[in-house]
């Protein structure tokens, strides 16, 4: 992090991107006295990765321990943020339930549960009877091991982003949708203004919360933030009857050798979101056939889903730094440019929004971000 402190000068912050990270940061910054906050969004808020996300808030599969702890802290902060926002922010509580039907994977699940229990994660092995008590409509098939991570939640990102931006605007922030940032006015090595096709927005600090486009925008200021491509698919369905009564997310085993694990959640309108594989799994198949196949597989575990329709969803691109870990902080070369780029941004949004505000407004380097500074890419 740059040695320069912004605590005395910072007034005018321009955030580029109104996904879950830009919106959460906009909310936190706008709560501080004397701040002028402007969000510039080239599309509509939430149209990027946040709108394509499976949006499971968790620390389950996050390694190493330091990164797990970062996610765990943020998971715990979701509860307070929801309370502060004082509205329905689209959270579904109830935890994540998963099970395995293959001996090797069952052993891996038992080992993982034990490991994250020693890290203090609220996760435990459960019996088939406990699974069915939680979700009576589930037809899990063979269960060799099952777990419940009770603190995990999912978030309806559109609802959450809408509430955050509403609260930020009530506190004086301004959101410009369909306004793409095209460049920067650089003066004495710092960004003096952010350029769009029609205007220039003067600023003391610029935050790039622009997801996959962060690499391209940072390069306009001669800053290198490399990313890897990470396409993924989470299909939607039309609304149906309630199939999940208690848990927020389920992870079901593959139905056969050819397929990957299935993950599923149900939204408040009764529609489902279904994906396969891991949270970082690559998938580019946005065909109707693929969407129908995922829904059919979900029906084998939850026959009560009935005749809802699968809606294919365009490929979503995860913001994915080259080493997979977040990029957070001011850059050394352009000292008023702050980067907020990460995968698992739905999980990390409360922590990043609040801690980045300490760095931007109070001028303190937050230790939790030390492993994730932009300069690690040279
Ligand atoms: C398929 C999939 C599954 C996922 N599952 C999970 C999960 O289960 N749990 C989890 O925690 N995370 C998950 N993620 C990751 C998570 O969704 C992202 O990390 C998070 O949404 C990133 O939020 P963001 O605000 O940084 O980026 P985005 O939501 O992409 O927002 C960036 C915004 O910047 C705007 N923008 C870009 N360029 C410009 C410009 N030039 N001018 C103005 N605006 C611009 C874009 O339009 C966009 O709205 C998943 C992602 C995908 C794609």
Short mmCIF file of C-alpha atoms and ligand atoms in Angstrom, two decimals:
data_model
loop_
_atom_site.label_atom_id
_atom_site.label_comp_id
_atom_site.label_asym_id
_atom_site.label_seq_id
_atom_site.Cartn_x
_atom_site.Cartn_y
_atom_site.Cartn_z
CA UNK A 1 0.00 0.00 0.00
CA UNK A 2 1.16 3.53 -0.76
CA UNK A 3 2.50 5.51 2.21
CA UNK A 4 0.34 8.47 1.28
CA UNK A 5 -2.57 9.04 3.64
CA UNK A 6 -5.91 10.30 2.42
CA UNK A 7 -7.51 10.93 5.77
CA UNK A 8 -7.30 14.72 5.58
CA UNK A 9 -8.01 15.24 1.88
CA UNK A 10 -10.50 12.54 1.00
CA UNK A 11 -13.83 13.98 0.09
CA UNK A 12 -14.74 13.01 -3.41
CA UNK A 13 -14.77 9.28 -4.23
CA UNK A 14 -15.76 7.92 -7.64
CA UNK A 15 -16.57 4.19 -7.70
CA UNK A 16 -16.46 2.52 -11.11
CA UNK A 17 -18.98 -0.36 -11.14
CA UNK A 18 -22.22 -0.95 -9.25
CA UNK A 19 -22.03 -4.69 -8.69
CA UNK A 20 -22.20 -6.09 -5.16
CA UNK A 21 -18.75 -4.70 -4.27
CA UNK A 22 -19.30 -1.18 -5.62
CA UNK A 23 -22.77 -1.00 -4.07
CA UNK A 24 -21.63 -2.19 -0.61
CA UNK A 25 -18.65 0.16 -0.64
CA UNK A 26 -20.86 3.03 -1.83
CA UNK A 27 -23.17 2.39 1.12
CA UNK A 28 -20.34 2.38 3.68
CA UNK A 29 -18.54 5.42 2.25
CA UNK A 30 -21.73 7.48 2.07
CA UNK A 31 -22.34 6.95 5.81
CA UNK A 32 -19.17 8.94 6.57
CA UNK A 33 -19.50 12.67 7.17
CA UNK A 34 -18.17 14.93 4.44
CA UNK A 35 -17.94 12.26 1.75
CA UNK A 36 -19.15 12.84 -1.80
CA UNK A 37 -19.74 9.46 -3.43
CA UNK A 38 -20.45 8.91 -7.12
CA UNK A 39 -21.04 5.49 -8.68
CA UNK A 40 -20.60 5.08 -12.44
CA UNK A 41 -22.11 1.91 -13.92
CA UNK A 42 -21.89 1.15 -17.63
CA UNK A 43 -24.93 -1.13 -17.59
CA UNK A 44 -27.57 -1.47 -14.87
CA UNK A 45 -26.50 -2.13 -11.25
CA UNK A 46 -25.94 -5.85 -10.70
CA UNK A 47 -25.69 -6.70 -14.41
CA UNK A 48 -22.15 -8.11 -14.15
CA UNK A 49 -20.93 -11.19 -12.25
CA UNK A 50 -23.17 -10.32 -9.28
CA UNK A 51 -26.29 -10.99 -11.36
CA UNK A 52 -24.93 -14.35 -12.59
CA UNK A 53 -23.71 -15.57 -9.23
CA UNK A 54 -24.79 -18.63 -7.28
CA UNK A 55 -24.46 -16.22 -4.35
CA UNK A 56 -23.71 -18.80 -1.65
CA UNK A 57 -22.05 -16.99 1.25
CA UNK A 58 -19.57 -19.37 2.85
CA UNK A 59 -16.09 -20.30 3.96
CA UNK A 60 -16.51 -24.04 3.30
CA UNK A 61 -14.14 -24.65 0.41
CA UNK A 62 -11.85 -21.67 0.94
CA UNK A 63 -8.14 -22.39 1.43
CA UNK A 64 -5.59 -21.69 2.81
CA UNK A 65 -6.70 -20.96 6.35
CA UNK A 66 -5.98 -17.23 6.10
CA UNK A 67 -8.31 -16.92 3.10
CA UNK A 68 -10.90 -19.13 4.82
CA UNK A 69 -10.77 -16.78 7.81
CA UNK A 70 -11.29 -13.72 5.59
CA UNK A 71 -14.41 -15.33 4.13
CA UNK A 72 -15.59 -16.48 7.54
CA UNK A 73 -15.27 -12.97 8.96
CA UNK A 74 -17.31 -11.59 6.12
CA UNK A 75 -19.96 -14.30 6.51
CA UNK A 76 -20.39 -13.21 10.12
CA UNK A 77 -20.60 -9.55 9.02
CA UNK A 78 -23.58 -10.24 6.74
CA UNK A 79 -25.88 -10.47 9.76
CA UNK A 80 -24.88 -6.99 11.02
CA UNK A 81 -25.02 -5.42 7.58
CA UNK A 82 -28.55 -6.76 7.05
CA UNK A 83 -29.53 -5.27 10.40
CA UNK A 84 -28.00 -1.86 9.51
CA UNK A 85 -29.70 -1.73 6.13
CA UNK A 86 -33.02 -2.29 7.92
CA UNK A 87 -34.89 -3.74 4.94
CA UNK A 88 -35.48 -7.06 3.24
CA UNK A 89 -32.09 -7.45 1.57
CA UNK A 90 -32.81 -10.85 0.01
CA UNK A 91 -30.97 -13.06 2.50
CA UNK A 92 -32.04 -16.64 3.01
CA UNK A 93 -30.70 -18.09 6.26
CA UNK A 94 -30.57 -21.80 7.13
CA UNK A 95 -27.15 -23.06 6.16
CA UNK A 96 -25.72 -25.33 3.50
CA UNK A 97 -26.40 -29.07 3.43
CA UNK A 98 -24.35 -31.53 1.37
CA UNK A 99 -23.95 -35.25 1.15
CA UNK A 100 -21.87 -37.89 -0.65
CA UNK A 101 -22.74 -41.34 -2.02
CA UNK A 102 -19.24 -42.47 -2.97
CA UNK A 103 -16.82 -43.89 -0.35
CA UNK A 104 -13.81 -41.78 -1.43
CA UNK A 105 -15.76 -38.52 -1.50
CA UNK A 106 -17.50 -39.39 1.77
CA UNK A 107 -14.10 -39.74 3.43
CA UNK A 108 -13.01 -36.38 1.96
CA UNK A 109 -16.17 -34.72 3.29
CA UNK A 110 -15.64 -36.11 6.81
CA UNK A 111 -12.03 -34.89 6.73
CA UNK A 112 -12.98 -31.43 5.51
CA UNK A 113 -15.67 -31.04 8.16
CA UNK A 114 -13.19 -31.99 10.84
CA UNK A 115 -10.59 -29.56 9.50
CA UNK A 116 -12.89 -26.54 9.36
CA UNK A 117 -14.36 -27.45 12.75
CA UNK A 118 -10.85 -27.07 14.18
CA UNK A 119 -10.79 -23.64 12.48
CA UNK A 120 -13.98 -22.76 14.36
CA UNK A 121 -16.39 -23.05 11.42
CA UNK A 122 -19.96 -23.92 12.45
CA UNK A 123 -20.21 -27.11 10.40
CA UNK A 124 -21.08 -30.64 11.49
CA UNK A 125 -21.76 -34.13 10.19
CA UNK A 126 -25.45 -35.04 10.18
CA UNK A 127 -27.38 -38.28 9.71
CA UNK A 128 -29.76 -39.12 6.91
CA UNK A 129 -32.63 -38.79 9.41
CA UNK A 130 -31.48 -35.25 10.28
CA UNK A 131 -31.29 -34.39 6.58
CA UNK A 132 -34.85 -35.50 6.04
CA UNK A 133 -36.08 -33.70 9.16
CA UNK A 134 -34.64 -30.49 7.68
CA UNK A 135 -35.80 -31.11 4.13
CA UNK A 136 -38.70 -33.58 4.02
CA UNK A 137 -39.04 -33.41 0.20
CA UNK A 138 -35.48 -34.53 -0.41
CA UNK A 139 -34.81 -37.93 -2.03
CA UNK A 140 -31.07 -38.09 -1.36
CA UNK A 141 -30.44 -41.72 -2.48
CA UNK A 142 -27.47 -43.37 -0.76
CA UNK A 143 -25.92 -41.19 1.95
CA UNK A 144 -22.42 -42.21 3.07
CA UNK A 145 -21.66 -38.84 4.71
CA UNK A 146 -23.60 -35.59 5.08
CA UNK A 147 -22.90 -32.20 6.62
CA UNK A 148 -24.64 -28.98 7.61
CA UNK A 149 -22.83 -25.61 7.67
CA UNK A 150 -25.38 -23.79 9.72
CA UNK A 151 -24.23 -20.17 9.34
CA UNK A 152 -24.12 -20.20 5.53
CA UNK A 153 -26.70 -18.13 3.67
CA UNK A 154 -27.57 -17.14 0.16
CA UNK A 155 -28.34 -13.65 -1.11
CA UNK A 156 -30.65 -12.38 -3.83
CA UNK A 157 -28.04 -10.03 -5.22
CA UNK A 158 -30.42 -7.76 -7.18
CA UNK A 159 -32.43 -7.04 -4.04
CA UNK A 160 -29.33 -6.47 -1.93
CA UNK A 161 -27.67 -4.13 -4.47
CA UNK A 162 -30.90 -2.17 -4.85
CA UNK A 163 -31.18 -1.61 -1.08
CA UNK A 164 -27.49 -0.65 -0.70
CA UNK A 165 -27.73 1.91 -3.50
CA UNK A 166 -30.99 3.26 -2.13
CA UNK A 167 -29.42 3.78 1.30
CA UNK A 168 -26.30 5.33 -0.28
CA UNK A 169 -28.46 7.76 -2.30
CA UNK A 170 -30.46 8.66 0.84
CA UNK A 171 -27.10 9.65 2.36
CA UNK A 172 -26.21 11.80 -0.66
CA UNK A 173 -24.48 9.42 -3.09
CA UNK A 174 -25.25 9.70 -6.80
CA UNK A 175 -25.55 6.67 -9.10
CA UNK A 176 -25.18 7.09 -12.88
CA UNK A 177 -26.37 3.94 -14.67
CA UNK A 178 -25.56 3.24 -18.32
CA UNK A 179 -22.55 5.48 -17.98
CA UNK A 180 -19.32 3.77 -19.05
CA UNK A 181 -15.97 4.99 -17.83
CA UNK A 182 -13.67 5.49 -20.82
CA UNK A 183 -10.49 6.88 -19.25
CA UNK A 184 -8.83 9.05 -16.63
CA UNK A 185 -7.37 12.55 -16.46
CA UNK A 186 -3.98 12.05 -14.80
CA UNK A 187 -2.24 15.01 -13.19
CA UNK A 188 1.05 14.79 -11.26
CA UNK A 189 0.81 11.00 -11.25
CA UNK A 190 -2.67 10.87 -9.65
CA UNK A 191 -6.13 10.62 -11.17
CA UNK A 192 -7.73 14.08 -11.16
CA UNK A 193 -10.95 13.06 -12.94
CA UNK A 194 -12.75 10.04 -14.35
CA UNK A 195 -13.87 10.34 -17.98
CA UNK A 196 -17.06 9.10 -19.62
CA UNK A 197 -18.24 9.82 -23.16
CA UNK A 198 -20.05 13.00 -22.07
CA UNK A 199 -18.45 14.20 -18.84
CA UNK A 200 -15.52 14.30 -16.47
CA UNK A 201 -16.01 13.51 -12.79
CA UNK A 202 -13.37 15.18 -10.57
CA UNK A 203 -12.16 12.93 -7.76
CA UNK A 204 -9.80 12.59 -4.81
CA UNK A 205 -9.97 8.78 -4.94
CA UNK A 206 -11.08 6.37 -7.69
CA UNK A 207 -12.19 2.85 -6.77
CA UNK A 208 -12.20 0.20 -9.49
CA UNK A 209 -14.98 -2.19 -8.48
CA UNK A 210 -15.53 -3.04 -12.11
CA UNK A 211 -15.21 -6.83 -11.97
CA UNK A 212 -13.66 -8.48 -15.01
CA UNK A 213 -13.21 -5.05 -16.67
CA UNK A 214 -10.88 -3.95 -13.84
CA UNK A 215 -7.82 -5.23 -15.71
CA UNK A 216 -8.59 -3.13 -18.79
CA UNK A 217 -9.48 0.00 -16.79
CA UNK A 218 -6.41 -0.27 -14.56
CA UNK A 219 -4.21 -0.58 -17.64
CA UNK A 220 -5.49 2.84 -18.78
CA UNK A 221 -3.69 4.17 -15.70
CA UNK A 222 -0.62 1.97 -16.46
CA UNK A 223 -1.44 -0.42 -13.56
CA UNK A 224 -1.23 -4.18 -14.20
CA UNK A 225 -3.90 -6.32 -12.49
CA UNK A 226 -3.82 -9.69 -14.31
CA UNK A 227 -6.85 -11.97 -14.35
CA UNK A 228 -7.68 -15.45 -15.62
CA UNK A 229 -10.88 -16.22 -17.52
CA UNK A 230 -13.45 -17.99 -15.37
CA UNK A 231 -16.79 -18.52 -17.13
CA UNK A 232 -19.59 -20.23 -15.20
CA UNK A 233 -23.29 -21.00 -15.55
CA UNK A 234 -26.07 -20.88 -12.99
CA UNK A 235 -29.43 -21.60 -14.60
CA UNK A 236 -32.75 -20.16 -13.47
CA UNK A 237 -36.20 -21.72 -13.44
CA UNK A 238 -39.69 -20.34 -13.49
CA UNK A 239 -41.26 -20.06 -9.98
CA UNK A 240 -42.54 -23.28 -8.43
CA UNK A 241 -43.76 -24.71 -5.14
CA UNK A 242 -41.56 -24.60 -2.07
CA UNK A 243 -39.09 -27.49 -2.26
CA UNK A 244 -36.55 -26.35 0.34
CA UNK A 245 -38.04 -25.57 3.74
CA UNK A 246 -35.05 -24.86 5.94
CA UNK A 247 -31.66 -24.80 4.31
CA UNK A 248 -30.43 -22.00 2.04
CA UNK A 249 -28.26 -24.12 -0.27
CA UNK A 250 -27.83 -27.81 -1.08
CA UNK A 251 -24.89 -29.57 -2.72
CA UNK A 252 -25.89 -32.97 -4.08
CA UNK A 253 -23.54 -35.67 -5.36
CA UNK A 254 -23.14 -36.43 -9.04
CA UNK A 255 -25.94 -38.68 -10.29
CA UNK A 256 -23.40 -40.71 -12.33
CA UNK A 257 -19.76 -40.85 -13.43
CA UNK A 258 -20.27 -38.41 -16.32
CA UNK A 259 -21.60 -35.58 -14.17
CA UNK A 260 -20.37 -33.17 -11.52
CA UNK A 261 -21.89 -32.21 -8.19
CA UNK A 262 -25.09 -30.20 -8.35
CA UNK A 263 -25.80 -27.09 -6.29
CA UNK A 264 -29.24 -25.62 -5.85
CA UNK A 265 -31.01 -22.84 -3.98
CA UNK A 266 -34.58 -21.55 -3.99
CA UNK A 267 -35.44 -17.84 -4.08
CA UNK A 268 -38.31 -16.11 -2.32
CA UNK A 269 -40.44 -16.16 -5.52
CA UNK A 270 -40.11 -19.98 -5.70
CA UNK A 271 -37.69 -20.00 -8.66
CA UNK A 272 -34.53 -22.09 -8.47
CA UNK A 273 -30.87 -21.41 -9.26
CA UNK A 274 -28.92 -24.52 -10.22
CA UNK A 275 -25.26 -24.98 -11.06
CA UNK A 276 -22.77 -27.83 -11.19
CA UNK A 277 -19.20 -28.54 -10.16
CA UNK A 278 -17.18 -26.39 -7.80
CA UNK A 279 -17.47 -22.67 -7.14
CA UNK A 280 -14.64 -22.08 -9.59
CA UNK A 281 -15.73 -24.67 -12.18
CA UNK A 282 -15.42 -23.63 -15.84
CA UNK A 283 -18.61 -23.91 -17.89
CA UNK A 284 -19.58 -22.18 -21.12
CA UNK A 285 -22.66 -24.20 -22.09
CA UNK A 286 -25.59 -21.78 -21.97
CA UNK A 287 -27.86 -23.93 -24.17
CA UNK A 288 -31.46 -24.86 -23.37
CA UNK A 289 -30.38 -28.52 -23.49
CA UNK A 290 -27.84 -27.99 -20.70
CA UNK A 291 -30.36 -26.03 -18.63
CA UNK A 292 -32.98 -28.81 -19.07
CA UNK A 293 -30.42 -31.49 -18.13
CA UNK A 294 -29.47 -29.66 -14.92
CA UNK A 295 -33.11 -29.30 -13.95
CA UNK A 296 -33.76 -33.00 -14.67
CA UNK A 297 -30.87 -33.95 -12.40
CA UNK A 298 -32.24 -31.67 -9.69
CA UNK A 299 -35.62 -33.44 -9.99
CA UNK A 300 -34.04 -36.80 -9.12
CA UNK A 301 -33.24 -35.36 -5.67
CA UNK A 302 -36.29 -33.13 -5.35
CA UNK A 303 -39.16 -34.69 -7.36
CA UNK A 304 -41.54 -32.12 -5.90
CA UNK A 305 -39.92 -29.52 -8.21
CA UNK A 306 -42.56 -30.67 -10.73
CA UNK A 307 -43.01 -29.03 -14.09
CA UNK A 308 -41.21 -25.69 -13.71
CA UNK A 309 -39.29 -24.61 -16.81
CA UNK A 310 -35.52 -24.19 -17.06
CA UNK A 311 -34.40 -20.80 -18.32
CA UNK A 312 -30.95 -20.85 -19.87
CA UNK A 313 -28.80 -18.04 -18.52
CA UNK A 314 -25.92 -16.42 -20.41
CA UNK A 315 -22.42 -17.31 -19.28
CA UNK A 316 -21.29 -15.28 -16.27
CA UNK A 317 -17.64 -14.31 -15.98
CA UNK A 318 -16.19 -14.43 -12.49
CA UNK A 319 -13.78 -11.62 -11.65
CA UNK A 320 -10.77 -13.88 -11.09
CA UNK A 321 -7.34 -12.47 -10.25
CA UNK A 322 -4.48 -14.52 -11.71
CA UNK A 323 -3.69 -16.26 -8.39
CA UNK A 324 -7.38 -16.61 -7.42
CA UNK A 325 -7.14 -14.29 -4.39
CA UNK A 326 -8.63 -10.80 -3.91
CA UNK A 327 -6.82 -7.65 -5.03
CA UNK A 328 -7.46 -4.92 -2.47
CA UNK A 329 -5.89 -1.56 -1.79
CA UNK A 330 -4.32 1.58 -3.23
CA UNK A 331 -1.78 1.05 -6.00
CA UNK A 332 1.80 2.17 -5.58
CA UNK A 333 2.13 3.76 -9.00
CA UNK A 334 -1.13 5.75 -8.96
CA UNK A 335 -1.58 6.52 -5.27
CA UNK A 336 -5.26 7.57 -5.37
CA UNK A 337 -6.37 4.51 -7.36
CA UNK A 338 -7.98 1.83 -5.16
CA UNK A 339 -8.56 -1.69 -6.52
CA UNK A 340 -11.40 -3.93 -5.26
CA UNK A 341 -11.32 -7.04 -7.45
CA UNK A 342 -12.21 -10.53 -6.31
CA UNK A 343 -13.91 -13.88 -6.76
CA UNK A 344 -16.35 -14.82 -3.96
CA UNK A 345 -17.41 -11.19 -3.90
CA UNK A 346 -20.87 -12.07 -2.64
CA UNK A 347 -19.33 -13.68 0.43
CA UNK A 348 -16.73 -10.92 0.84
CA UNK A 349 -18.85 -7.80 0.16
CA UNK A 350 -19.62 -6.81 3.80
CA UNK A 351 -16.00 -7.11 4.88
CA UNK A 352 -14.56 -5.40 1.80
CA UNK A 353 -17.14 -2.59 1.95
CA UNK A 354 -16.42 -1.81 5.58
CA UNK A 355 -12.63 -2.34 5.63
CA UNK A 356 -11.97 -0.54 2.33
CA UNK A 357 -13.86 2.40 3.82
CA UNK A 358 -11.38 2.46 6.73
CA UNK A 359 -8.50 2.47 4.25
CA UNK A 360 -10.01 5.15 1.99
CA UNK A 361 -11.49 7.51 4.57
CA UNK A 362 -9.30 6.99 7.64
CA UNK A 363 -6.07 6.30 5.77
CA UNK A 364 -5.18 3.16 7.73
CA UNK A 365 -3.85 0.00 6.10
CA UNK A 366 -6.06 -2.85 7.36
CA UNK A 367 -3.88 -5.85 8.22
CA UNK A 368 -6.47 -8.35 6.95
CA UNK A 369 -5.76 -7.08 3.42
CA UNK A 370 -1.97 -7.37 3.69
CA UNK A 371 -1.70 -10.63 1.65
CA UNK A 372 -3.92 -9.21 -1.08
CA UNK A 373 -2.23 -5.97 -2.15
CA UNK A 374 -2.11 -5.04 -5.86
CA UNK A 375 1.71 -4.79 -5.92
CA UNK A 376 2.11 -8.57 -5.62
CA UNK A 377 1.76 -8.71 -9.41
CA UNK A 378 4.79 -6.45 -9.85
C1 LIG B 1 -21.38 -18.42 -12.22
C2 LIG B 1 -20.88 -17.70 -10.97
C3 LIG B 1 -21.08 -18.27 -9.71
C4 LIG B 1 -20.61 -17.60 -8.56
N1 LIG B 1 -20.89 -18.14 -7.34
C5 LIG B 1 -20.51 -17.46 -6.22
C6 LIG B 1 -20.91 -17.91 -4.93
O1 LIG B 1 -21.63 -18.92 -4.79
N2 LIG B 1 -20.49 -17.20 -3.83
C7 LIG B 1 -19.73 -16.07 -3.96
O2 LIG B 1 -19.38 -15.47 -2.93
N3 LIG B 1 -19.35 -15.61 -5.17
C8 LIG B 1 -19.73 -16.27 -6.29
N4 LIG B 1 -19.38 -15.80 -7.53
C9 LIG B 1 -18.48 -14.64 -7.62
C10 LIG B 1 -19.21 -13.36 -7.33
O3 LIG B 1 -20.45 -13.33 -8.01
C11 LIG B 1 -18.35 -12.17 -7.74
O4 LIG B 1 -17.10 -12.24 -7.08
C12 LIG B 1 -19.01 -10.85 -7.40
O5 LIG B 1 -20.29 -10.78 -7.99
C13 LIG B 1 -18.13 -9.70 -7.89
O6 LIG B 1 -18.83 -8.50 -7.68
P1 LIG B 1 -18.25 -7.17 -8.28
O7 LIG B 1 -19.14 -6.08 -7.84
O8 LIG B 1 -16.80 -7.07 -7.99
O9 LIG B 1 -18.31 -7.39 -9.87
P2 LIG B 1 -19.54 -7.25 -10.88
O10 LIG B 1 -20.80 -7.76 -10.31
O11 LIG B 1 -19.09 -7.85 -12.17
O12 LIG B 1 -19.69 -5.68 -11.02
C14 LIG B 1 -18.81 -4.89 -11.78
C15 LIG B 1 -19.63 -3.80 -12.44
O13 LIG B 1 -18.75 -2.90 -13.11
C16 LIG B 1 -19.39 -2.46 -14.27
N5 LIG B 1 -18.38 -1.93 -15.21
C17 LIG B 1 -17.43 -2.61 -15.87
N6 LIG B 1 -16.72 -1.78 -16.67
C18 LIG B 1 -17.22 -0.55 -16.47
C19 LIG B 1 -16.91 0.74 -17.02
N7 LIG B 1 -15.95 0.90 -17.97
N8 LIG B 1 -17.62 1.81 -16.61
C20 LIG B 1 -18.61 1.67 -15.67
N9 LIG B 1 -18.97 0.46 -15.14
C21 LIG B 1 -18.27 -0.62 -15.53
C22 LIG B 1 -20.08 -3.72 -14.80
O14 LIG B 1 -21.14 -3.40 -15.69
C23 LIG B 1 -20.57 -4.36 -13.50
O15 LIG B 1 -21.90 -4.03 -13.18
C24 LIG B 1 -19.89 -16.39 -8.69
C25 LIG B 1 -19.73 -15.80 -9.96
C26 LIG B 1 -20.23 -16.44 -11.09
C27 LIG B 1 -20.08 -15.76 -12.43
#
